[in-house]
mmCIF file of C-alpha atoms in Angstrom:
data_model
loop_
_atom_site.group_PDB
_atom_site.id
_atom_site.type_symbol
_atom_site.label_atom_id
_atom_site.label_comp_id
_atom_site.label_asym_id
_atom_site.label_seq_id
_atom_site.Cartn_x
_atom_site.Cartn_y
_atom_site.Cartn_z
ATOM 1 C CA MET A 1 0.000 0.000 0.000
ATOM 2 C CA ARG A 2 3.045 2.299 -0.064
ATOM 3 C CA PRO A 3 1.999 4.248 -3.214
ATOM 4 C CA LEU A 4 -1.251 5.275 -1.497
ATOM 5 C CA ILE A 5 0.667 6.938 1.356
ATOM 6 C CA ALA A 6 1.305 10.579 0.501
ATOM 7 C CA MET A 7 3.042 12.141 3.511
ATOM 8 C CA SER A 8 3.316 10.194 6.756
ATOM 9 C CA TYR A 9 3.920 6.443 6.626
ATOM 10 C CA GLY A 10 3.099 5.837 10.282
ATOM 11 C CA LYS A 11 -0.071 7.937 10.419
ATOM 12 C CA GLU A 12 -1.497 6.951 7.042
ATOM 13 C CA LEU A 13 -0.744 3.234 7.231
ATOM 14 C CA VAL A 14 -3.829 2.488 9.333
ATOM 15 C CA TYR A 15 -6.051 4.187 6.733
ATOM 16 C CA THR A 16 -4.490 2.476 3.720
ATOM 17 C CA ARG A 17 -4.718 -0.920 5.414
ATOM 18 C CA THR A 18 -8.365 -0.267 6.238
ATOM 19 C CA PHE A 19 -9.003 0.657 2.607
ATOM 20 C CA LEU A 20 -7.305 -2.544 1.421
ATOM 21 C CA GLY A 21 -9.371 -4.529 3.928
ATOM 22 C CA ILE A 22 -12.576 -3.010 2.556
ATOM 23 C CA MET A 23 -11.621 -4.021 -0.991
ATOM 24 C CA ILE A 24 -10.799 -7.584 0.097
ATOM 25 C CA VAL A 25 -14.046 -7.985 2.058
ATOM 26 C CA MET A 26 -16.057 -6.667 -0.897
ATOM 27 C CA LEU A 27 -14.381 -9.205 -3.182
ATOM 28 C CA ILE A 28 -14.978 -12.087 -0.770
ATOM 29 C CA VAL A 29 -18.663 -11.199 -0.360
ATOM 30 C CA TYR A 30 -19.065 -10.776 -4.110
ATOM 31 C CA PHE A 31 -17.462 -14.083 -5.100
ATOM 32 C CA VAL A 32 -19.345 -16.016 -2.409
ATOM 33 C CA LYS A 33 -22.605 -14.777 -3.939
ATOM 34 C CA TRP A 34 -21.257 -15.295 -7.454
ATOM 35 C CA VAL A 35 -20.405 -18.950 -6.732
ATOM 36 C CA LYS A 36 -23.820 -19.527 -5.134
ATOM 37 C CA ARG A 37 -25.522 -18.208 -8.269
ATOM 38 C CA LYS A 38 -23.567 -20.682 -10.385
ATOM 39 C CA ASP A 39 -24.494 -23.646 -8.163
ATOM 40 C CA PHE A 40 -28.175 -23.832 -9.162
ATOM 41 C CA ALA A 41 -29.103 -26.922 -11.112
ATOM 42 C CA PRO A 42 -30.137 -26.521 -14.773
ATOM 43 C CA GLY A 43 -33.799 -25.631 -15.129
ATOM 44 C CA VAL A 44 -34.130 -24.354 -11.556
ATOM 45 C CA LYS A 45 -35.408 -20.787 -11.535
ATOM 46 C CA ASN A 46 -33.363 -18.430 -9.382
ATOM 47 C CA LEU A 47 -35.125 -15.089 -9.047
ATOM 48 C CA LYS A 48 -32.192 -13.471 -7.258
ATOM 49 C CA ALA A 49 -29.825 -14.572 -10.000
ATOM 50 C CA ASP A 50 -31.916 -12.684 -12.559
ATOM 51 C CA ASN A 51 -30.914 -9.439 -10.873
ATOM 52 C CA TRP A 52 -27.261 -10.256 -11.575
ATOM 53 C CA GLU A 53 -27.744 -10.967 -15.275
ATOM 54 C CA GLY A 54 -24.947 -9.496 -17.364
ATOM 55 C CA ASP A 55 -22.535 -9.331 -14.435
ATOM 56 C CA ARG A 56 -19.023 -10.214 -15.583
ATOM 57 C CA PRO A 57 -16.355 -10.361 -12.854
ATOM 58 C CA PHE A 58 -13.531 -10.786 -15.358
ATOM 59 C CA ASN A 59 -13.819 -7.517 -17.285
ATOM 60 C CA ILE A 60 -11.558 -4.927 -18.897
ATOM 61 C CA TRP A 61 -10.749 -3.197 -15.566
ATOM 62 C CA LEU A 62 -9.345 -6.423 -14.143
ATOM 63 C CA ALA A 63 -7.304 -6.968 -17.310
ATOM 64 C CA ILE A 64 -5.779 -3.475 -17.098
ATOM 65 C CA SER A 65 -4.927 -3.872 -13.407
ATOM 66 C CA ILE A 66 -3.234 -7.224 -14.123
ATOM 67 C CA ILE A 67 -1.151 -5.597 -16.885
ATOM 68 C CA PHE A 68 0.129 -2.942 -14.471
ATOM 69 C CA LEU A 69 0.797 -5.603 -11.835
ATOM 70 C CA VAL A 70 2.932 -7.562 -14.307
ATOM 71 C CA LEU A 71 4.791 -4.393 -15.360
ATOM 72 C CA LEU A 72 5.502 -3.686 -11.697
ATOM 73 C CA PHE A 73 7.715 -6.782 -11.529
ATOM 74 C CA ILE A 74 9.488 -6.428 -14.884
ATOM 75 C CA MET A 75 10.146 -2.675 -15.191
ATOM 76 C CA PRO A 76 13.290 -1.087 -13.668
ATOM 77 C CA ASP A 77 12.989 0.706 -10.325
ATOM 78 C CA SER A 78 15.507 3.539 -10.912
ATOM 79 C CA ASP A 79 17.219 4.175 -7.582
ATOM 80 C CA GLY A 80 15.856 1.071 -5.868
ATOM 81 C CA HIS A 81 14.027 2.751 -2.992
ATOM 82 C CA ALA A 82 11.918 5.818 -3.895
ATOM 83 C CA GLY A 83 11.119 4.300 -7.255
ATOM 84 C CA PHE A 84 10.198 6.640 -10.103
ATOM 85 C CA ILE A 85 8.724 3.682 -11.984
ATOM 86 C CA SER A 86 7.564 1.067 -9.477
ATOM 87 C CA ASP A 87 5.551 3.392 -7.227
ATOM 88 C CA ARG A 88 3.711 4.838 -10.197
ATOM 89 C CA LEU A 89 2.942 1.434 -11.688
ATOM 90 C CA CYS A 90 1.768 0.183 -8.308
ATOM 91 C CA PHE A 91 -0.454 3.243 -7.900
ATOM 92 C CA LEU A 92 -2.029 2.625 -11.333
ATOM 93 C CA PHE A 93 -2.565 -1.008 -10.364
ATOM 94 C CA TYR A 94 -4.433 0.033 -7.209
ATOM 95 C CA LEU A 95 -6.438 2.597 -9.182
ATOM 96 C CA PHE A 96 -7.726 0.146 -11.788
ATOM 97 C CA PHE A 97 -8.058 -2.614 -9.194
ATOM 98 C CA THR A 98 -10.360 -0.335 -7.172
ATOM 99 C CA ILE A 99 -12.360 0.560 -10.298
ATOM 100 C CA TRP A 100 -12.749 -3.143 -11.003
ATOM 101 C CA VAL A 101 -13.950 -3.936 -7.478
ATOM 102 C CA ILE A 102 -16.568 -1.167 -7.422
ATOM 103 C CA SER A 103 -17.699 -1.973 -10.989
ATOM 104 C CA LEU A 104 -18.885 -5.402 -9.834
ATOM 105 C CA LYS A 105 -22.522 -5.828 -8.859
ATOM 106 C CA HIS A 106 -22.662 -5.593 -5.088
ATOM 107 C CA SER A 107 -25.722 -5.519 -2.883
ATOM 108 C CA ARG A 108 -26.947 -2.132 -1.728
ATOM 109 C CA ARG A 109 -26.030 -2.950 1.868
ATOM 110 C CA VAL A 110 -22.421 -3.727 0.930
ATOM 111 C CA MET A 111 -22.124 -0.535 -1.129
ATOM 112 C CA ILE A 112 -23.540 1.668 1.650
ATOM 113 C CA ILE A 113 -21.204 0.226 4.290
ATOM 114 C CA ALA A 114 -18.140 0.342 2.025
ATOM 115 C CA SER A 115 -18.897 3.865 0.791
ATOM 116 C CA SER A 116 -19.374 5.154 4.330
ATOM 117 C CA LEU A 117 -16.043 3.716 5.460
ATOM 118 C CA VAL A 118 -14.185 5.039 2.409
ATOM 119 C CA ILE A 119 -15.659 8.528 2.906
ATOM 120 C CA PHE A 120 -14.569 8.431 6.556
ATOM 121 C CA ILE A 121 -11.033 7.410 5.521
ATOM 122 C CA SER A 122 -10.934 10.195 2.917
ATOM 123 C CA LEU A 123 -11.971 12.809 5.479
ATOM 124 C CA CYS A 124 -9.329 11.610 7.956
ATOM 125 C CA THR A 125 -6.530 11.688 5.386
ATOM 126 C CA ALA A 126 -7.711 15.066 4.035
ATOM 127 C CA HIS A 127 -7.496 16.504 7.559
ATOM 128 C CA LEU A 128 -3.974 15.122 7.895
ATOM 129 C CA TYR A 129 -2.943 16.541 4.517
ATOM 130 C CA MET A 130 -4.343 20.000 5.301
ATOM 131 C CA LYS A 131 -2.211 20.230 8.430
ATOM 132 C CA ARG A 132 0.910 19.228 6.512
ATOM 133 C CA VAL A 133 0.187 21.480 3.529
ATOM 134 C CA LYS A 134 -0.234 24.485 5.817
ATOM 135 C CA ASN A 135 3.259 23.901 7.197
ATOM 136 C CA HIS A 136 4.734 23.326 3.738
ATOM 137 C CA SER A 137 3.061 26.486 2.468
ATOM 138 C CA GLN A 138 4.770 28.561 5.151
ATOM 139 C CA ILE A 139 8.162 27.065 4.279
ATOM 140 C CA ALA A 140 7.588 27.827 0.585
ATOM 141 C CA CYS A 141 6.724 31.452 1.426
ATOM 142 C CA ASP A 142 9.872 31.764 3.558
ATOM 143 C CA ILE A 143 12.008 30.433 0.711
ATOM 144 C CA GLU A 144 10.427 32.851 -1.766
ATOM 145 C CA GLN A 145 11.193 35.680 0.668
ATOM 146 C CA LEU A 146 14.872 34.671 0.823
ATOM 147 C CA SER A 147 15.135 34.978 -2.953
ATOM 148 C CA GLY A 148 15.089 38.755 -2.495
ATOM 149 C CA SER A 149 18.731 38.543 -1.382
ATOM 150 C CA ILE A 150 19.804 36.730 -4.556
ATOM 151 C CA LYS A 151 20.789 38.640 -7.674
ATOM 152 C CA GLU A 152 19.127 37.719 -10.934
ATOM 153 C CA ASN A 153 20.808 35.079 -13.152
ATOM 154 C CA SER A 154 22.994 33.883 -10.251
ATOM 155 C CA ILE A 155 24.103 30.293 -9.661
ATOM 156 C CA VAL A 156 22.553 28.854 -6.493
ATOM 157 C CA LEU A 157 23.488 25.596 -4.783
ATOM 158 C CA PRO A 158 20.621 24.291 -2.593
ATOM 159 C CA LEU A 159 21.369 22.157 0.447
ATOM 160 C CA SER A 160 18.573 20.493 2.408
ATOM 161 C CA ILE A 161 19.382 19.251 5.900
ATOM 162 C CA HIS A 162 15.925 17.649 6.039
ATOM 163 C CA LYS A 163 15.812 13.870 5.772
ATOM 164 C CA ASN A 164 12.219 14.075 4.506
ATOM 165 C CA TRP A 165 12.206 13.594 0.724
ATOM 166 C CA MET A 166 9.316 16.039 0.340
ATOM 167 C CA TYR A 167 11.584 18.961 1.249
ATOM 168 C CA GLY A 168 14.267 18.100 -1.275
ATOM 169 C CA HIS A 169 12.886 20.237 -4.101
ATOM 170 C CA LEU A 170 11.476 23.222 -2.193
ATOM 171 C CA SER A 171 14.539 25.226 -3.231
ATOM 172 C CA ASN A 172 12.861 25.720 -6.608
ATOM 173 C CA TYR A 173 10.646 28.367 -4.972
ATOM 174 C CA LEU A 174 13.709 30.622 -5.011
ATOM 175 C CA GLY A 175 13.114 31.116 -8.727
ATOM 176 C CA VAL A 176 9.476 32.197 -8.484
ATOM 177 C CA ASP A 177 10.119 35.921 -8.982
ATOM 178 C CA LYS A 178 13.410 36.045 -10.886
ATOM 179 C CA ALA A 179 15.606 33.982 -13.186
ATOM 180 C CA MET A 180 18.408 32.000 -11.566
ATOM 181 C CA ILE A 181 20.303 28.747 -12.063
ATOM 182 C CA ILE A 182 19.417 26.332 -9.251
ATOM 183 C CA LEU A 183 21.717 23.300 -9.218
ATOM 184 C CA GLU A 184 18.972 20.868 -8.235
ATOM 185 C CA ASN A 185 16.708 19.050 -10.647
ATOM 186 C CA TYR A 186 16.245 15.337 -10.145
ATOM 187 C CA GLU A 187 14.232 14.939 -13.358
ATOM 188 C CA SER A 188 17.170 15.981 -15.531
ATOM 189 C CA SER A 189 19.483 13.468 -13.836
ATOM 190 C CA THR A 190 17.389 10.307 -14.159
ATOM 191 C CA GLY A 191 16.938 9.806 -17.891
ATOM 192 C CA TYR A 192 13.222 9.119 -17.412
ATOM 193 C CA PHE A 193 12.112 12.639 -18.402
ATOM 194 C CA PRO A 194 12.562 14.783 -21.566
ATOM 195 C CA LEU A 195 14.402 17.441 -19.522
ATOM 196 C CA ASN A 196 18.173 16.853 -19.364
ATOM 197 C CA TRP A 197 21.276 18.755 -18.330
ATOM 198 C CA ASN A 198 23.354 20.181 -21.183
ATOM 199 C CA HIS A 199 26.619 18.719 -19.914
ATOM 200 C CA LYS A 200 28.664 20.093 -22.814
ATOM 201 C CA SER A 201 27.836 23.684 -21.854
ATOM 202 C CA ILE A 202 27.942 23.356 -18.065
ATOM 203 C CA PRO A 203 31.021 25.112 -16.619
ATOM 204 C CA ASN A 204 33.329 23.693 -13.976
ATOM 205 C CA VAL A 205 31.160 24.825 -11.066
ATOM 206 C CA THR A 206 33.024 25.231 -7.762
ATOM 207 C CA LEU A 207 32.518 26.518 -4.213
ATOM 208 C CA GLY A 208 35.580 28.701 -3.977
ATOM 209 C CA ASP A 209 38.343 26.107 -4.267
ATOM 210 C CA ILE A 210 35.980 23.246 -3.368
ATOM 211 C CA SER A 211 35.040 21.022 -6.303
ATOM 212 C CA ALA A 212 32.086 18.691 -6.696
ATOM 213 C CA ASN A 213 32.331 15.173 -5.199
ATOM 214 C CA VAL A 214 34.694 16.286 -2.408
ATOM 215 C CA PHE A 215 31.964 15.760 0.200
ATOM 216 C CA PRO A 216 29.877 12.576 -0.178
ATOM 217 C CA CYS A 217 26.784 14.233 1.330
ATOM 218 C CA ILE A 218 26.573 17.050 -1.226
ATOM 219 C CA ASN A 219 27.051 17.099 -4.970
ATOM 220 C CA TRP A 220 26.135 19.239 -7.947
ATOM 221 C CA VAL A 221 26.250 19.067 -11.725
ATOM 222 C CA THR A 222 29.542 20.234 -13.238
ATOM 223 C CA ASN A 223 31.963 19.689 -16.108
ATOM 224 C CA VAL A 224 35.631 19.910 -15.115
ATOM 225 C CA GLU A 225 36.711 20.235 -18.758
ATOM 226 C CA ASN A 226 35.073 23.646 -19.131
ATOM 227 C CA GLU A 227 35.807 27.089 -17.740
ATOM 228 C CA THR A 228 35.649 27.426 -13.943
ATOM 229 C CA LYS A 229 32.622 29.246 -12.555
ATOM 230 C CA ALA A 230 32.094 29.871 -8.837
ATOM 231 C CA ILE A 231 28.713 29.293 -7.219
ATOM 232 C CA ASP A 232 27.273 32.676 -6.263
ATOM 233 C CA TYR A 233 24.955 31.614 -3.436
ATOM 234 C CA ILE A 234 24.275 28.660 -1.167
ATOM 235 C CA PHE A 235 20.728 28.072 0.051
ATOM 236 C CA ILE A 236 20.325 25.919 3.169
ATOM 237 C CA LEU A 237 16.917 24.573 4.183
ATOM 238 C CA LYS A 238 16.841 24.209 7.959
ATOM 239 C CA ASP A 239 15.656 21.242 9.981
ATOM 240 C CA PHE A 240 14.981 21.894 13.659
ATOM 241 C CA GLU A 241 13.928 18.306 14.367
ATOM 242 C CA THR A 242 17.202 16.504 13.678
ATOM 243 C CA GLU A 243 20.887 17.306 13.989
ATOM 244 C CA PRO A 244 22.815 17.613 10.696
ATOM 245 C CA GLU A 245 25.115 14.781 9.700
ATOM 246 C CA PRO A 246 28.845 15.206 10.482
ATOM 247 C CA CYS A 247 29.540 15.428 6.752
ATOM 248 C CA ILE A 248 27.153 18.379 6.363
ATOM 249 C CA THR A 249 28.633 20.121 9.411
ATOM 250 C CA GLN A 250 32.121 19.711 7.946
ATOM 251 C CA PHE A 251 30.893 21.001 4.603
ATOM 252 C CA LEU A 252 29.372 24.126 6.165
ATOM 253 C CA ASP A 253 32.565 24.840 8.090
ATOM 254 C CA SER A 254 34.585 24.581 4.877
ATOM 255 C CA VAL A 255 32.407 26.864 2.744
ATOM 256 C CA LYS A 256 32.407 29.625 5.378
ATOM 257 C CA VAL A 257 35.945 30.378 4.240
ATOM 258 C CA TYR A 258 34.543 31.562 0.904
ATOM 259 C CA TYR A 259 30.936 32.488 1.753
ATOM 260 C CA ARG A 260 29.215 34.704 4.308
ATOM 261 C CA LEU A 261 25.675 34.659 5.708
ATOM 262 C CA ILE A 262 23.615 37.374 3.994
ATOM 263 C CA ASP A 263 20.012 36.389 4.839
ATOM 264 C CA ASN A 264 18.251 34.175 7.328
ATOM 265 C CA ASN A 265 14.703 33.310 8.446
ATOM 266 C CA GLN A 266 12.901 30.496 10.247
ATOM 267 C CA SER A 267 13.070 28.109 7.275
ATOM 268 C CA GLY A 268 16.377 28.756 5.566
ATOM 269 C CA MET A 269 19.642 30.636 5.140
ATOM 270 C CA ILE A 270 21.402 32.280 2.209
ATOM 271 C CA TYR A 271 25.196 32.391 1.990
ATOM 272 C CA GLY A 272 26.791 34.691 -0.594
ATOM 273 C CA LEU A 273 30.227 34.474 -2.186
ATOM 274 C CA LYS A 274 32.697 36.779 -0.494
ATOM 275 C CA GLU A 275 34.069 39.559 -2.680
#
């Protein structure tokens, strides 16, 4: 059920498991009745069975969900944990699997009970999402505010201390109001998307005298064969819940030789290249 969890694995797991349980119970109830309808002897009139005429459990929705389930096990999984491919295929499997389950002819009682439970689950998860989105919205506004200290068309290296993957791309809000080169774009590095880095034109991007790949915890796109170009600004997204890794602490101590703090708020910091 991992693809159905949007934000918090621990808090949402109970809801996704309940949803899966509802689907399984609906299938069990349906097939029990379906088998009973098939058990009547030839020539015996079954009035209840007439109401189920035309019902086909093995329909196009089941076929589509099976196709996505098969693709889930044969397609590559990119980085092996977040999964650009597998999570999306699994989500599509659950989507068409759910459509198949609800397209079957269930009794009114089963539909009322299942619908009520699903609506309750949706309201609970929506409440959870609203709380998280409100917090994320404030962080995005803080980041946009920090962009006022960055000159247009500058090169910015983002660094997120957060371990939560959802915060990894918030640095893009720096470019809401002005053009800048932000050295973070996971789409262009995977090969799964039409957007790609132009490696031939990328300069040898450095942090003062610090080159890429010196620190294992931080990296950026560069081309050592081209002209050297210093990074103008470093954006750091704060995390008050966990202590930074020793590697990140060492990295910050090293860059302070070449960069100075020029802006700071509750969500992030901006370091600018010393003149």
